[in-house]
Tab-separated table of C-alpha atoms in Angstrom:
chain	number	residue	atom	x	y	z
A	1	MET	CA	-4.023	-0.962	-48.066
A	2	LEU	CA	-7.308	-2.527	-49.065
A	3	ILE	CA	-10.286	-1.977	-46.767
A	4	LYS	CA	-13.158	-4.379	-47.231
A	5	GLU	CA	-16.840	-4.342	-46.331
A	6	ILE	CA	-17.478	-0.873	-44.971
A	7	THR	CA	-21.034	-0.616	-43.696
A	8	LEU	CA	-22.038	2.559	-41.900
A	9	PRO	CA	-25.193	2.824	-39.771
A	10	ARG	CA	-28.419	4.352	-41.123
A	11	ASN	CA	-27.413	3.181	-44.630
A	12	LEU	CA	-25.061	6.142	-44.899
A	13	LEU	CA	-22.550	4.181	-46.893
A	14	GLN	CA	-21.979	0.635	-48.055
A	15	VAL	CA	-18.697	-0.164	-49.771
A	16	SER	CA	-17.418	-3.608	-50.713
A	17	GLN	CA	-13.812	-2.402	-50.818
A	18	ALA	CA	-11.780	0.798	-50.881
A	19	THR	CA	-8.099	1.503	-51.404
A	20	LEU	CA	-6.055	3.536	-48.944
A	21	PRO	CA	-2.676	3.925	-50.682
A	22	ASP	CA	0.240	3.204	-48.358
A	23	GLN	CA	2.306	6.198	-47.274
A	24	GLN	CA	0.191	8.543	-49.351
A	25	ILE	CA	-2.393	11.178	-48.592
A	26	THR	CA	-6.020	10.370	-49.331
A	27	VAL	CA	-8.558	13.169	-49.070
A	28	LEU	CA	-12.146	12.354	-48.258
A	29	LEU	CA	-14.554	14.737	-49.969
A	30	GLY	CA	-18.329	14.875	-49.795
A	31	PRO	CA	-21.295	17.056	-48.896
A	32	ASN	CA	-22.479	17.661	-45.339
A	33	GLY	CA	-24.230	14.671	-43.858
A	34	SER	CA	-22.819	12.208	-46.378
A	35	GLY	CA	-21.100	10.208	-43.630
A	36	LYS	CA	-17.488	11.427	-43.838
A	37	SER	CA	-17.025	11.753	-40.077
A	38	THR	CA	-18.949	8.538	-39.441
A	39	LEU	CA	-16.689	6.776	-41.942
A	40	LEU	CA	-13.554	8.060	-40.211
A	41	ALA	CA	-14.878	7.033	-36.795
A	42	TYR	CA	-15.736	3.602	-38.239
A	43	LEU	CA	-12.231	3.196	-39.626
A	44	ALA	CA	-10.736	4.352	-36.315
A	45	THR	CA	-12.347	1.373	-34.604
A	46	HIS	CA	-11.434	-1.073	-37.389
A	47	LEU	CA	-7.824	-0.007	-37.884
A	48	PRO	CA	-6.258	-0.503	-34.440
A	49	GLU	CA	-2.897	0.865	-35.558
A	50	CYS	CA	-4.333	4.216	-36.568
A	51	ALA	CA	-4.210	7.589	-34.836
A	52	TYR	CA	-7.527	9.378	-35.239
A	53	LEU	CA	-8.285	13.052	-34.759
A	54	PRO	CA	-12.044	13.681	-34.472
A	55	GLN	CA	-13.561	17.065	-35.266
A	56	GLN	CA	-14.153	17.950	-31.623
A	57	ASN	CA	-11.329	17.631	-29.095
A	58	GLN	CA	-11.037	19.043	-25.624
A	59	SER	CA	-9.065	18.515	-22.466
A	60	TYR	CA	-11.252	17.723	-19.473
A	61	ASP	CA	-8.758	18.767	-16.843
A	62	ALA	CA	-5.781	21.051	-16.408
A	63	LEU	CA	-3.278	19.744	-18.937
A	64	SER	CA	-0.311	21.612	-20.341
A	65	VAL	CA	0.551	21.434	-24.021
A	66	ASP	CA	3.859	19.837	-23.087
A	67	ASP	CA	2.128	17.112	-21.059
A	68	LEU	CA	-0.345	16.412	-23.861
A	69	LEU	CA	2.408	16.076	-26.458
A	70	THR	CA	4.375	13.819	-24.101
A	71	LEU	CA	1.341	11.532	-23.842
A	72	GLY	CA	1.202	11.405	-27.650
A	73	GLN	CA	4.907	10.581	-27.899
A	74	GLN	CA	4.464	7.687	-25.457
A	75	ARG	CA	2.671	5.719	-28.145
A	76	ALA	CA	5.376	6.143	-30.775
A	77	THR	CA	7.487	3.012	-31.145
A	78	SER	CA	10.117	5.014	-32.994
A	79	PRO	CA	10.711	8.755	-32.834
A	80	LEU	CA	9.674	10.979	-35.715
A	81	THR	CA	12.489	12.377	-37.795
A	82	ILE	CA	10.525	15.603	-38.215
A	83	ASP	CA	10.327	18.106	-35.364
A	84	ILE	CA	6.558	18.547	-35.185
A	85	VAL	CA	6.768	21.152	-32.398
A	86	THR	CA	8.945	23.360	-34.562
A	87	GLU	CA	6.963	22.740	-37.734
A	88	LEU	CA	3.717	23.786	-36.069
A	89	GLU	CA	5.397	26.549	-34.021
A	90	LEU	CA	4.260	25.151	-30.701
A	91	ALA	CA	7.324	25.978	-28.588
A	92	PRO	CA	5.815	29.207	-27.146
A	93	LEU	CA	2.688	27.274	-26.150
A	94	LEU	CA	4.309	24.314	-24.358
A	95	ALA	CA	3.869	25.652	-20.819
A	96	LYS	CA	0.284	26.806	-21.396
A	97	GLN	CA	-2.894	24.950	-20.535
A	98	VAL	CA	-4.567	23.359	-23.557
A	99	ASN	CA	-8.041	24.584	-22.662
A	100	GLN	CA	-6.862	28.173	-22.328
A	101	LEU	CA	-5.622	28.423	-25.925
A	102	SER	CA	-7.540	29.862	-28.858
A	103	GLY	CA	-9.434	27.483	-31.123
A	104	GLY	CA	-6.763	27.566	-33.831
A	105	GLN	CA	-3.942	27.057	-31.343
A	106	GLN	CA	-5.770	24.118	-29.784
A	107	GLN	CA	-6.236	22.581	-33.234
A	108	ARG	CA	-2.485	22.808	-33.902
A	109	VAL	CA	-1.783	21.170	-30.550
A	110	TRP	CA	-4.217	18.312	-31.177
A	111	ILE	CA	-2.790	17.760	-34.674
A	112	ALA	CA	0.703	17.600	-33.149
A	113	PHE	CA	-0.567	15.157	-30.496
A	114	ILE	CA	-1.797	12.838	-33.261
A	115	LEU	CA	1.264	13.171	-35.503
A	116	LEU	CA	3.683	12.562	-32.612
A	117	GLN	CA	2.148	9.124	-32.117
A	118	ASN	CA	3.935	8.164	-35.326
A	119	ALA	CA	1.146	5.739	-36.197
A	120	PRO	CA	1.253	3.894	-39.539
A	121	VAL	CA	-2.209	5.235	-40.410
A	122	ILE	CA	-3.469	8.718	-39.545
A	123	LEU	CA	-7.114	9.738	-39.789
A	124	LEU	CA	-7.791	13.483	-39.627
A	125	ASP	CA	-11.344	14.820	-39.540
A	126	GLU	CA	-11.296	18.396	-40.857
A	127	PRO	CA	-7.822	19.233	-39.519
A	128	LEU	CA	-7.972	22.682	-41.148
A	129	ASN	CA	-10.755	23.798	-38.769
A	130	GLY	CA	-9.637	26.978	-37.051
A	131	LEU	CA	-6.242	27.089	-38.764
A	132	ASP	CA	-5.291	30.364	-40.392
A	133	LEU	CA	-3.619	30.473	-43.823
A	134	ARG	CA	-0.139	30.281	-42.318
A	135	TYR	CA	-0.797	26.970	-40.574
A	136	GLN	CA	-2.880	25.569	-43.416
A	137	GLN	CA	0.218	26.073	-45.532
A	138	ARG	CA	2.447	24.532	-42.839
A	139	LEU	CA	0.254	21.443	-42.729
A	140	LEU	CA	0.251	21.243	-46.513
A	141	GLN	CA	4.049	21.058	-46.441
A	142	LEU	CA	4.303	18.865	-43.362
A	143	LEU	CA	1.938	15.991	-44.147
A	144	PRO	CA	3.735	14.675	-47.272
A	145	GLN	CA	7.032	14.650	-45.338
A	146	LEU	CA	5.620	12.177	-42.810
A	147	LYS	CA	5.622	9.363	-45.368
A	148	THR	CA	2.721	7.679	-43.635
A	149	THR	CA	-0.761	6.642	-44.738
A	150	ILE	CA	-3.120	9.558	-44.184
A	151	LEU	CA	-6.859	9.864	-44.698
A	152	MET	CA	-8.231	13.337	-44.083
A	153	VAL	CA	-11.511	15.156	-44.510
A	154	VAL	CA	-11.150	18.511	-46.240
A	155	HIS	CA	-13.811	20.874	-47.564
A	156	ASP	CA	-11.548	23.227	-49.498
A	157	LEU	CA	-11.378	21.764	-53.019
A	158	ASN	CA	-8.205	23.629	-53.946
A	159	TYR	CA	-6.451	22.452	-50.777
A	160	ALA	CA	-7.658	18.930	-51.395
A	161	TYR	CA	-6.372	18.946	-54.947
A	162	ARG	CA	-2.952	20.171	-53.850
A	163	VAL	CA	-2.424	17.820	-50.919
A	164	ALA	CA	-4.083	14.644	-52.164
A	165	ASP	CA	-2.467	11.674	-53.863
A	166	TRP	CA	-5.779	9.863	-53.845
A	167	ILE	CA	-9.403	10.974	-53.478
A	168	TRP	CA	-12.397	9.322	-51.842
A	169	LEU	CA	-15.577	11.096	-52.944
A	170	VAL	CA	-18.652	10.068	-50.959
A	171	SER	CA	-22.142	10.925	-52.065
A	172	ALA	CA	-25.526	9.254	-51.973
A	173	ALA	CA	-24.228	6.235	-50.036
A	174	THR	CA	-21.521	5.481	-52.616
A	175	LEU	CA	-17.772	6.010	-52.621
A	176	ASN	CA	-15.811	6.847	-55.757
A	177	GLU	CA	-12.049	6.755	-55.560
A	178	GLY	CA	-9.105	7.522	-57.792
A	179	GLN	CA	-6.479	10.058	-58.731
A	180	PRO	CA	-7.516	13.667	-58.011
A	181	SER	CA	-7.518	14.521	-61.720
A	182	ASN	CA	-9.881	11.636	-62.418
A	183	ILE	CA	-12.275	12.110	-59.508
A	184	MET	CA	-12.333	15.884	-59.060
A	185	THR	CA	-13.999	16.643	-62.348
A	186	THR	CA	-16.315	19.602	-62.568
A	187	THR	CA	-19.161	17.314	-63.579
A	188	ASP	CA	-18.777	15.003	-60.585
A	189	LEU	CA	-18.122	17.806	-58.102
A	190	THR	CA	-21.095	19.811	-59.378
A	191	ALA	CA	-23.318	16.773	-59.050
A	192	THR	CA	-21.932	15.758	-55.634
A	193	PHE	CA	-22.290	19.167	-54.013
A	194	ALA	CA	-25.387	20.223	-56.025
A	195	THR	CA	-23.503	23.445	-56.716
A	196	PRO	CA	-21.891	24.584	-59.996
A	197	VAL	CA	-18.130	24.055	-59.742
A	198	SER	CA	-15.804	25.300	-62.453
A	199	LEU	CA	-12.142	24.539	-63.001
A	200	HIS	CA	-9.536	26.994	-64.205
A	201	GLN	CA	-6.092	26.001	-65.307
A	202	THR	CA	-3.264	28.496	-65.638
A	203	VAL	CA	-0.644	28.369	-68.378
A	204	ASP	CA	1.829	26.781	-65.965
A	205	GLY	CA	-0.617	23.969	-65.200
A	206	ALA	CA	-1.894	25.102	-61.773
A	207	VAL	CA	-5.502	24.155	-61.179
A	208	ALA	CA	-8.089	26.278	-59.333
A	209	PHE	CA	-11.669	25.343	-58.522
A	210	TRP	CA	-14.240	28.156	-58.437
A	211	ILE	CA	-17.778	28.123	-57.197
B	24	MET	CA	0.614	26.483	-4.031
B	25	LYS	CA	3.148	26.634	-1.189
B	26	TYR	CA	1.109	29.358	0.510
B	27	LEU	CA	-2.111	27.416	-0.024
B	28	GLY	CA	-0.642	24.208	1.422
B	29	GLY	CA	1.005	26.087	4.296
B	30	GLY	CA	-2.186	27.982	5.083
B	31	LEU	CA	-4.217	24.784	5.138
B	32	ILE	CA	-1.750	23.001	7.416
B	33	SER	CA	-1.777	26.010	9.767
B	34	ALA	CA	-5.574	25.919	9.779
B	35	ILE	CA	-5.517	22.196	10.581
B	36	LEU	CA	-3.136	22.775	13.502
B	37	LEU	CA	-5.290	25.622	14.833
B	38	ILE	CA	-8.517	23.618	14.565
B	39	SER	CA	-6.850	20.584	16.107
B	40	GLY	CA	-5.613	22.619	19.062
B	41	LEU	CA	-9.031	24.116	19.650
B	42	THR	CA	-10.849	20.804	19.246
B	43	LEU	CA	-8.573	19.019	21.694
B	44	GLY	CA	-8.122	21.716	24.270
B	45	LEU	CA	-11.185	23.963	24.203
B	46	PRO	CA	-12.911	24.104	27.602
B	47	LEU	CA	-16.627	23.626	27.120
B	48	GLY	CA	-19.237	24.243	29.809
B	49	HIS	CA	-16.515	26.017	31.836
B	50	MET	CA	-14.615	22.720	32.165
B	51	TRP	CA	-11.307	21.569	30.796
B	52	PRO	CA	-11.542	18.188	29.085
B	53	THR	CA	-10.679	15.269	31.366
B	54	THR	CA	-8.122	12.669	30.285
B	55	GLN	CA	-10.937	10.261	29.489
B	56	ILE	CA	-12.845	12.804	27.375
B	57	PHE	CA	-9.617	13.802	25.656
B	58	TRP	CA	-8.511	10.301	24.606
B	59	GLN	CA	-11.839	8.556	24.143
B	60	LEU	CA	-13.957	11.316	22.637
B	61	ARG	CA	-12.002	14.268	21.354
B	62	VAL	CA	-8.995	12.538	19.803
B	63	PRO	CA	-10.973	9.925	17.792
B	64	ARG	CA	-13.454	12.592	16.736
B	65	LEU	CA	-10.736	14.951	15.547
B	66	ILE	CA	-8.866	12.209	13.705
B	67	PHE	CA	-12.093	11.071	12.067
B	68	ALA	CA	-12.903	14.636	10.998
B	69	LEU	CA	-9.433	15.253	9.575
B	70	ILE	CA	-9.096	11.960	7.714
B	71	GLY	CA	-12.786	11.831	6.753
B	72	GLY	CA	-12.793	15.392	5.387
B	73	GLY	CA	-9.760	14.622	3.271
B	74	MET	CA	-11.308	11.391	2.014
B	75	LEU	CA	-14.601	13.125	1.173
B	76	ALA	CA	-12.856	15.786	-0.903
B	77	VAL	CA	-10.368	13.465	-2.590
B	78	SER	CA	-13.127	11.053	-3.607
B	79	ALA	CA	-14.843	13.960	-5.375
B	80	VAL	CA	-11.688	14.744	-7.380
B	81	ILE	CA	-11.497	11.099	-8.440
B	82	PHE	CA	-15.120	10.902	-9.537
B	83	GLN	CA	-14.951	14.259	-11.333
B	84	THR	CA	-11.772	13.310	-13.152
B	85	THR	CA	-12.587	9.723	-14.103
B	86	LEU	CA	-16.113	10.666	-15.216
B	87	ARG	CA	-14.877	13.820	-16.978
B	88	ASN	CA	-17.601	15.750	-15.197
B	89	ARG	CA	-16.803	18.521	-12.753
B	90	TYR	CA	-20.336	18.632	-11.359
B	91	VAL	CA	-20.350	15.291	-9.563
B	92	ASP	CA	-19.184	13.809	-6.297
B	93	GLY	CA	-20.059	10.718	-4.289
B	94	GLY	CA	-23.205	12.387	-2.961
B	95	MET	CA	-24.382	13.674	-6.323
B	96	LEU	CA	-23.959	10.235	-7.890
B	97	GLY	CA	-26.213	8.611	-5.295
B	98	LEU	CA	-23.393	6.577	-3.743
B	99	ALA	CA	-23.673	8.219	-0.328
B	100	SER	CA	-27.444	7.721	-0.305
B	101	GLY	CA	-26.914	4.068	-1.232
B	102	VAL	CA	-24.572	3.688	1.733
B	103	GLU	CA	-27.106	5.248	4.081
B	104	LEU	CA	-29.840	2.973	2.783
B	105	GLY	CA	-27.631	-0.101	3.093
B	106	ASN	CA	-26.562	0.718	6.634
B	107	ALA	CA	-30.164	1.533	7.620
B	108	LEU	CA	-31.214	-1.898	6.348
B	109	ILE	CA	-28.469	-3.546	8.400
B	110	ALA	CA	-29.480	-1.552	11.478
B	111	VAL	CA	-33.101	-2.657	11.094
B	112	ILE	CA	-32.400	-6.294	10.206
B	113	PHE	CA	-29.240	-7.017	12.197
B	114	ALA	CA	-28.575	-4.296	14.753
B	115	PRO	CA	-25.466	-5.976	16.330
B	116	ALA	CA	-23.548	-5.118	13.143
B	117	THR	CA	-24.059	-1.381	13.718
B	118	PRO	CA	-20.670	-0.815	15.418
B	119	TRP	CA	-19.090	-1.961	12.156
B	120	ARG	CA	-20.923	0.738	10.200
B	121	VAL	CA	-17.730	2.144	8.643
B	122	LEU	CA	-16.877	-1.300	7.263
B	123	THR	CA	-20.413	-1.973	6.010
B	124	GLY	CA	-20.611	1.567	4.616
B	125	ALA	CA	-17.450	1.044	2.572
B	126	LEU	CA	-18.745	-2.306	1.293
B	127	TRP	CA	-22.130	-0.832	0.373
B	128	ALA	CA	-20.345	1.929	-1.544
B	129	ILE	CA	-18.504	-0.713	-3.582
B	130	VAL	CA	-21.789	-2.513	-4.306
B	131	TRP	CA	-23.498	0.712	-5.421
B	132	LEU	CA	-20.496	1.739	-7.496
B	133	LEU	CA	-20.581	-1.545	-9.403
B	134	ILE	CA	-24.352	-1.171	-9.914
B	135	LEU	CA	-23.901	2.399	-11.156
B	136	ARG	CA	-21.048	1.426	-13.480
B	137	ALA	CA	-23.199	-1.310	-15.007
B	138	SER	CA	-26.153	1.021	-15.484
B	139	MET	CA	-26.226	4.808	-15.163
B	140	LEU	CA	-22.544	5.505	-15.764
B	141	ARG	CA	-22.666	3.505	-18.993
B	142	ILE	CA	-25.758	5.176	-20.346
B	143	LEU	CA	-25.553	8.802	-19.228
B	144	ARG	CA	-22.585	10.443	-20.911
B	145	GLN	CA	-23.641	14.096	-20.998
B	146	PRO	CA	-22.612	16.089	-17.899
B	147	LEU	CA	-26.099	17.391	-17.169
B	148	GLN	CA	-27.694	13.992	-17.770
B	149	LEU	CA	-25.326	12.359	-15.314
B	150	LEU	CA	-25.903	15.087	-12.763
B	151	LEU	CA	-29.687	14.780	-12.954
B	152	GLY	CA	-29.550	10.987	-13.099
B	153	GLY	CA	-27.330	10.878	-10.009
B	154	LEU	CA	-29.566	13.256	-8.102
B	155	GLY	CA	-32.592	11.206	-9.114
B	156	VAL	CA	-30.981	8.033	-7.756
B	157	ALA	CA	-29.948	9.851	-4.566
B	158	MET	CA	-33.448	11.207	-3.965
B	159	LEU	CA	-35.000	7.790	-4.566
B	160	LEU	CA	-32.604	6.074	-2.138
B	161	ASN	CA	-33.067	8.838	0.430
B	162	ALA	CA	-36.833	8.391	0.229
B	163	ILE	CA	-36.527	4.640	0.800
B	164	THR	CA	-34.149	5.225	3.726
B	165	THR	CA	-36.619	7.676	5.267
B	166	LEU	CA	-39.439	5.136	4.939
B	167	ILE	CA	-37.336	2.386	6.510
B	168	THR	CA	-36.019	4.481	9.388
B	169	SER	CA	-39.133	6.484	10.277
B	170	ASN	CA	-40.321	5.684	13.803
B	171	GLN	CA	-37.231	3.505	14.360
B	172	GLY	CA	-35.586	5.957	16.726
B	173	PHE	CA	-32.677	6.851	14.442
B	174	VAL	CA	-30.943	10.083	15.362
B	175	GLY	CA	-29.469	12.624	12.964
B	176	LYS	CA	-25.936	11.998	11.720
B	177	SER	CA	-23.183	13.702	13.628
B	178	LEU	CA	-19.548	13.130	14.470
B	179	ALA	CA	-20.572	13.377	18.128
B	180	ASN	CA	-21.021	9.626	18.254
B	181	VAL	CA	-17.739	8.708	16.541
B	182	THR	CA	-16.158	5.725	18.265
B	183	LEU	CA	-12.578	4.585	18.406
B	184	GLN	CA	-13.592	1.644	16.204
B	185	ASP	CA	-15.060	4.036	13.592
B	186	THR	CA	-11.796	5.941	13.524
B	187	TRP	CA	-9.427	3.023	13.092
B	188	LEU	CA	-11.689	1.461	10.478
B	189	LEU	CA	-11.725	4.777	8.611
B	190	ALA	CA	-7.938	4.956	8.801
B	191	ILE	CA	-7.686	1.405	7.425
B	192	PHE	CA	-9.912	2.259	4.443
B	193	CYS	CA	-7.905	5.407	3.881
B	194	VAL	CA	-4.773	3.279	3.603
B	195	VAL	CA	-6.542	0.663	1.427
B	196	GLY	CA	-7.707	3.386	-0.984
B	197	ILE	CA	-4.206	4.821	-1.215
B	198	ILE	CA	-2.783	1.348	-1.915
B	199	ILE	CA	-5.331	0.806	-4.714
B	200	TRP	CA	-4.310	4.139	-6.255
B	201	GLN	CA	-0.655	3.192	-5.996
B	202	ILE	CA	-1.532	0.160	-8.120
B	203	ALA	CA	-3.264	2.485	-10.617
B	204	GLY	CA	-0.121	4.638	-10.691
B	205	PRO	CA	0.120	8.260	-11.849
B	206	THR	CA	-2.575	7.714	-14.443
B	207	LEU	CA	-5.264	10.284	-13.607
B	208	THR	CA	-3.837	12.528	-16.342
B	209	TYR	CA	-5.169	10.168	-19.005
B	210	PHE	CA	-8.708	11.186	-18.056
B	211	ALA	CA	-7.957	14.727	-19.196
B	212	LEU	CA	-8.055	13.322	-22.728
B	213	PRO	CA	-11.236	12.383	-24.601
B	214	GLN	CA	-12.013	8.680	-24.227
B	215	ILE	CA	-11.174	7.875	-27.841
B	216	HIS	CA	-7.642	9.214	-27.487
B	217	VAL	CA	-7.050	7.231	-24.292
B	218	GLY	CA	-8.045	4.032	-26.087
B	219	GLN	CA	-5.720	4.838	-28.984
B	220	LEU	CA	-2.829	5.306	-26.605
B	221	GLY	CA	-3.333	1.669	-25.628
B	222	ILE	CA	-4.718	2.447	-22.178
B	223	ASP	CA	-7.462	0.223	-20.734
B	224	GLU	CA	-9.613	3.060	-19.446
B	225	LYS	CA	-12.301	0.768	-18.061
B	226	ARG	CA	-9.854	-1.012	-15.765
B	227	LEU	CA	-8.140	2.204	-14.802
B	228	SER	CA	-11.350	4.044	-13.943
B	229	LEU	CA	-12.516	1.024	-11.921
B	230	LEU	CA	-9.362	1.102	-9.810
B	231	TRP	CA	-9.617	4.816	-9.139
B	232	GLN	CA	-13.356	4.694	-8.457
B	233	LEU	CA	-13.058	1.686	-6.135
B	234	GLY	CA	-10.753	3.690	-3.891
B	235	ALA	CA	-13.050	6.724	-4.090
B	236	ALA	CA	-16.095	4.575	-3.272
B	237	LEU	CA	-14.356	3.093	-0.221
B	238	PHE	CA	-13.627	6.631	0.930
B	239	ILE	CA	-17.134	7.989	0.467
B	240	GLY	CA	-18.724	4.861	1.958
B	241	ALA	CA	-16.577	4.859	5.088
B	242	VAL	CA	-17.127	8.570	5.747
B	243	THR	CA	-20.848	8.580	4.938
B	244	ALA	CA	-21.487	5.736	7.382
B	245	VAL	CA	-20.871	8.193	10.215
B	246	LEU	CA	-21.308	11.644	8.702
B	247	GLY	CA	-24.390	10.894	6.560
B	248	SER	CA	-24.957	12.017	2.963
B	249	THR	CA	-23.479	15.334	1.988
B	250	PHE	CA	-24.364	16.887	-1.336
B	251	PHE	CA	-22.179	19.413	-3.176
B	252	VAL	CA	-19.522	19.453	-0.417
B	253	GLY	CA	-16.910	17.277	-2.117
B	254	LEU	CA	-17.846	18.768	-5.475
B	255	ILE	CA	-17.289	22.339	-4.317
B	256	ILE	CA	-14.083	21.669	-2.374
B	257	ALA	CA	-12.590	19.820	-5.350
B	258	GLN	CA	-13.572	22.570	-7.769
B	259	VAL	CA	-12.346	25.411	-5.566
B	260	VAL	CA	-8.897	23.804	-5.464
B	261	ALA	CA	-9.054	23.195	-9.234
B	262	GLN	CA	-9.766	26.900	-9.734
B	263	LEU	CA	-7.033	28.021	-7.343
B	264	MET	CA	-4.268	25.836	-8.757
B	265	THR	CA	-4.081	24.977	-12.453
B	266	LYS	CA	-2.414	21.614	-11.957
B	267	PRO	CA	-3.512	18.178	-13.178
B	268	ALA	CA	-5.906	16.284	-10.900
B	269	GLN	CA	-3.190	13.952	-9.634
B	270	ASN	CA	-1.206	16.959	-8.365
B	271	ARG	CA	-4.297	18.447	-6.706
B	272	LEU	CA	-5.152	15.409	-4.569
B	273	VAL	CA	-3.097	16.375	-1.507
B	274	VAL	CA	-4.191	20.014	-1.369
B	275	THR	CA	-7.816	19.016	-1.968
B	276	GLY	CA	-7.524	16.507	0.864
B	277	LEU	CA	-6.100	19.194	3.142
B	278	LEU	CA	-8.948	21.600	2.342
B	279	GLY	CA	-11.449	18.790	2.949
B	280	ALA	CA	-9.801	18.100	6.303
B	281	VAL	CA	-9.999	21.784	7.260
B	282	MET	CA	-13.641	22.029	6.233
B	283	LEU	CA	-14.852	18.920	8.081
B	284	SER	CA	-12.764	19.398	11.225
B	285	GLY	CA	-13.717	23.096	11.327
B	286	SER	CA	-17.382	22.240	10.822
B	287	ASP	CA	-17.248	19.626	13.542
B	288	LEU	CA	-15.570	22.048	15.947
B	289	LEU	CA	-18.420	24.492	15.376
B	290	ALA	CA	-21.059	21.742	15.541
B	291	HIS	CA	-19.651	20.638	18.876
B	292	SER	CA	-19.000	23.994	20.507
B	293	LEU	CA	-21.417	26.595	19.106
B	294	HIS	CA	-24.458	25.436	21.018
B	295	TYR	CA	-22.825	23.333	23.740
B	296	PRO	CA	-24.050	21.050	25.334
B	297	LEU	CA	-26.311	20.568	22.307
B	298	GLU	CA	-24.657	18.964	19.291
B	299	LEU	CA	-25.457	20.302	15.842
B	300	PRO	CA	-25.394	17.841	12.899
B	301	THR	CA	-21.858	18.079	11.546
B	302	GLY	CA	-22.967	17.401	7.971
B	303	ALA	CA	-25.374	20.335	8.069
B	304	VAL	CA	-22.698	22.708	9.412
B	305	LEU	CA	-20.300	21.431	6.761
B	306	MET	CA	-22.770	22.175	3.976
B	307	LEU	CA	-23.446	25.586	5.516
B	308	LEU	CA	-19.732	26.452	5.547
B	309	THR	CA	-19.096	25.053	2.080
B	310	ALA	CA	-21.809	27.089	0.388
B	311	PRO	CA	-19.793	30.358	0.453
B	312	LEU	CA	-16.973	28.562	-1.352
B	313	LEU	CA	-19.381	28.368	-4.279
B	314	LEU	CA	-18.777	32.095	-4.719
B	315	VAL	CA	-15.047	31.433	-5.274
B	316	PHE	CA	-15.963	28.761	-7.782
B	317	TRP	CA	-18.363	31.018	-9.684
B	318	LYS	CA	-16.133	34.091	-9.535
B	319	ARG	CA	-13.057	32.262	-10.836
B	320	GLY	CA	-15.125	30.402	-13.416
B	321	HIS	CA	-16.563	33.708	-14.574
B	322	ASP	CA	-13.096	35.276	-14.813
B	323	VAL	CA	-11.823	32.355	-16.877
B	324	ASN	CA	-14.815	32.435	-19.206
């Protein structure tokens, strides 16, 4: 998918065109304040078919997890082949009120709410917030199985490298995109985050970023 | 919930029995007093109390703000100002005050939706903005009505016409909400999610708020402005039963009916033959419920 003419307010970012590969995972990287969340919110209003998870989510009234997930499913034109409730281990939480769960549990519920919509494009703003290692790993395994177009903001470079098929790197009002191996170079990452980033590769080819 | 509903219905029956049959001034009520004064007054208090409380649930839910009600938003004050203007300019319309009150509430709702409700999104901002509007309208009403011989608001002067008009608006509001369907749950979600689910939130909130405005306008025309009352009753029920707003409407209405009919019974009988302002007694009785609200809120936090 080709997205043209992205112009964010306050001159945060101006892009003539950017590629969002179909049915692949694109990770949006960039320093704080570079406009990542603003970019996702912008795309959410310009891609009507998308399902967008902002950073902050809350229920404003008594709402059970089951009811919330049912609302999400209502949007799906075809059911998901993957059992999201099982994948994210939400069955024990279904009868509970959303606003009485812990932060990490709520994040899992909101992620499930978005995924159950089975939208052709999914925008996730820092979905790892509050998730412990177990559920970070679950999400890492789950997202590629969805076979849908995903754009997500992630701060963990190692996670980003593992999950991403494509990288958007925003910095200084510009967006660089490409394969992770081409974009996530130590030189570019060090310059983007103004912090020395080194890369270590094991004998079996696994890559680890250190700061 | 069964116990809560059963307890409230028992309370309504008890209050109704006392209101209709209580001998005041060492006299049993005559047939004329019973049918022309006590029955309309009781029905108004029961229906009006329910409408007052239910309207608060609607405003709190659709505005995603648990600190508002029709009084706190300035709607009730707008109704009082509008009806005071009518009384000064065209006094023969006064017997239709419930009708004009409901219409004024619609006018003020549309004004608020085009202005304050669009701009003020933060809960505290909306609360302060609403109170500011209410105080301003109250001040204008006071200036208009001073030295005009207006008496304090009370259910003592409820007429049969007030009561059947109130009942009509109660039915109209319920019909509007039937058109809206079981959709209050959507307002539990952040606005962005509602839009993504393909729901036209603007239209939906208008439908719900129109019914709530009719309710608050019709009741305020007779009872006068009440601050915090609907807010507290709605929140006490929300704290007592963790159900979605749509499922709380009936119980909230029942508690509202108990509170207003109980307040009116006290206003009528405590200092007989003097009538106390029902709205003032209602606010006095509602204040202790704040403790339930705070205590439960504290426990949850």
